[in-house]
C-alpha positions as semicolon CSV with decimal commas, in nm:
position;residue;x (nm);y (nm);z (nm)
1;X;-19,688;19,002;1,929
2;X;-19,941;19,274;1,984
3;X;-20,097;19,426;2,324
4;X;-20,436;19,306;2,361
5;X;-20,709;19,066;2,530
6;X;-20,658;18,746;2,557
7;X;-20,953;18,583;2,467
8;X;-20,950;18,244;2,758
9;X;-20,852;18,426;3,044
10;X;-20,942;18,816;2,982
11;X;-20,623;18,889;3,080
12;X;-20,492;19,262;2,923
13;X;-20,088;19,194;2,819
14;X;-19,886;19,117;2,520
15;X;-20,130;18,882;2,307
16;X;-20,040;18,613;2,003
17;X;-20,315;18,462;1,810
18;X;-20,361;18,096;1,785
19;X;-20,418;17,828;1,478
20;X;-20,808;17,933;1,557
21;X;-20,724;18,320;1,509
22;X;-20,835;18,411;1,836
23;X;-20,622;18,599;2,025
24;X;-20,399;18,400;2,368
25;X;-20,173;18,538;2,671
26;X;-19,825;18,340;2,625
27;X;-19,973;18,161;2,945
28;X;-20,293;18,014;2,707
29;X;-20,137;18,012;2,395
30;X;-20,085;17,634;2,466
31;X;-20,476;17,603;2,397
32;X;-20,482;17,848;2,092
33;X;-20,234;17,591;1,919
34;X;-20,304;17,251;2,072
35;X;-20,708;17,112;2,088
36;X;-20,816;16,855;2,314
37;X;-20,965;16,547;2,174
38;X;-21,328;16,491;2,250
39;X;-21,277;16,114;2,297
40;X;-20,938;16,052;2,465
41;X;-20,898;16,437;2,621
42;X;-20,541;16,421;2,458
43;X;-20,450;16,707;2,342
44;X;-20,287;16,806;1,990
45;X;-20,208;17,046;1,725
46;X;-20,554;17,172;1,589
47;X;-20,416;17,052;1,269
48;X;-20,395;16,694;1,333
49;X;-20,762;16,683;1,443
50;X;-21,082;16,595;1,245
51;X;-21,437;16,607;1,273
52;X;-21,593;16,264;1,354
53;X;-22,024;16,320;1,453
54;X;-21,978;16,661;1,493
55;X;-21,642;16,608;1,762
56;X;-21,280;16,708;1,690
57;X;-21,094;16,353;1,746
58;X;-20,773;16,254;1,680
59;X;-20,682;15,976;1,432
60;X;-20,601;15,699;1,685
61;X;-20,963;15,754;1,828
62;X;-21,105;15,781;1,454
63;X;-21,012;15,484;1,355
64;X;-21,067;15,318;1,683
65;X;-21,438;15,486;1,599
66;X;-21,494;15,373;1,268
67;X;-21,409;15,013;1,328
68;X;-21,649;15,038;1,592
69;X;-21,940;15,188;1,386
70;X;-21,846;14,901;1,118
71;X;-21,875;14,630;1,459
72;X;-22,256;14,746;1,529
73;X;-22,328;14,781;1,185
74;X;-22,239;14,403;1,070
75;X;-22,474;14,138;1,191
76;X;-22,309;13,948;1,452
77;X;-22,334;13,511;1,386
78;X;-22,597;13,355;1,653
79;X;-22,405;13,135;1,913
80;X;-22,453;12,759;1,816
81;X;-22,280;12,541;2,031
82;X;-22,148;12,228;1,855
83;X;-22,295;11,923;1,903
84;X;-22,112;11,630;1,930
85;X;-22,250;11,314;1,880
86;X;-22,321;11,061;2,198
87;X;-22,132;10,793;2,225
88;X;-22,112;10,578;2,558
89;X;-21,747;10,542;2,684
90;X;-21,659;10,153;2,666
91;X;-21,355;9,966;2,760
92;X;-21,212;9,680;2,584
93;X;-21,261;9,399;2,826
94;X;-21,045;9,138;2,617
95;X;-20,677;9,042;2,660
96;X;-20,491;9,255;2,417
97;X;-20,235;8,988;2,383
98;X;-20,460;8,633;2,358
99;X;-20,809;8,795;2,307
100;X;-20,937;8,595;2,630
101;X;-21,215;8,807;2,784
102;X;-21,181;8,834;3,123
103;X;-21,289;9,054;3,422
104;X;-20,963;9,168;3,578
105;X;-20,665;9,293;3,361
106;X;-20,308;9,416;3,433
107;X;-20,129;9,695;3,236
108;X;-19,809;9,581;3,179
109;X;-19,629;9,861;2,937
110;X;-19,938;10,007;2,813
111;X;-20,099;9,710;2,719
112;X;-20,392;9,547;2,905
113;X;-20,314;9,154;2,989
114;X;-20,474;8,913;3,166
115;X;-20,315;8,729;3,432
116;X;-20,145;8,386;3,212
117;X;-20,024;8,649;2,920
118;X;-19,884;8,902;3,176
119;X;-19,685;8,627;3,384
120;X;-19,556;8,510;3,025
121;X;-19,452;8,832;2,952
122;X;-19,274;8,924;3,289
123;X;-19,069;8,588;3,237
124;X;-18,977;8,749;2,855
125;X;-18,869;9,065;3,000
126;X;-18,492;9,111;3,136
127;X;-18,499;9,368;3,434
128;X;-18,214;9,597;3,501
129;X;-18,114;9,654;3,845
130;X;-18,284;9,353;3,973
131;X;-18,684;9,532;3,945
132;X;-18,930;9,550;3,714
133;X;-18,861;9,916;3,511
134;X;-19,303;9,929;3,523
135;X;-19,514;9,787;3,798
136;X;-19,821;9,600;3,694
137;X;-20,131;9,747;3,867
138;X;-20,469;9,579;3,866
139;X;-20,810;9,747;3,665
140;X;-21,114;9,543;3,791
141;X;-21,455;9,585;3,557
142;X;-21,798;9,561;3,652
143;X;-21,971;9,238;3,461
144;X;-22,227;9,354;3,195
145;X;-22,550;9,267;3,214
């Protein structure tokens, strides 16, 4: 340590001289060692830092940099949505048990029934407990013209 200027603040006391050979109070010798980093203002040893378009950044921001010059640089694929073809949504409007066609069905277990194959059925079936395990429910369909 030598007596001198220190060359942030001006201030005349005992002086050291940082990694950039100026000259730093013990108060701003902090800055004489460590460099802030142009991109992310964090700062580091002066060693750690390189020059990226003329700024000193560290190497979290230059890589973070240089994928994004590599982004802009590669042609980006024009948006094409998919195109599915059209197909109109149909029901099967036959028994799936006797192949009777028929405007009102019953789902009975996942299975669409008319009226003679799902009373069959319900006499096949043994409940448990005295119900039926699956309640039949009625799908009406419009007639087709």
């Amino acid at each position: 340590m030598s007596t001198g200027r220190c060359s942030r603040c001006g201030m005349e006391t005992n002086v050291e001289y940082g990694s950039d050979g100026q000259t730093y109070c013990s108060g701003c010798i902090f800055y004489g060692i460590n460099k802030q980093c142009w991109r992310c203002r964090m700062y580091l040893p002066a060693s750690e830092l390189q020059q990226y378009n003329g700024n000193w950044v560290c190497p979290y921001c230059l890589m973070d940099m240089k994928e994004e010059r590599q982004r802009m640089e590669k042609p980006q694929k024009e948006y094409k949505p998919e195109k599915y073809p059209m197909t109109p949504l149909s029901y099967s409007e036959k028994c799936e048990r006797c192949g009777k066609e028929t405007e009102i069905f019953y789902i009975w277990n996942g299975r669409r029934l008319c009226k003679s194959c799902l009373e069959e059925e319900q006499k096949k079936w043994g409940f448990v407990g005295g119900g039926p395990s699956a309640a039949p429910y009625r799908v009406t369909y419009g007639k087709k013209e």
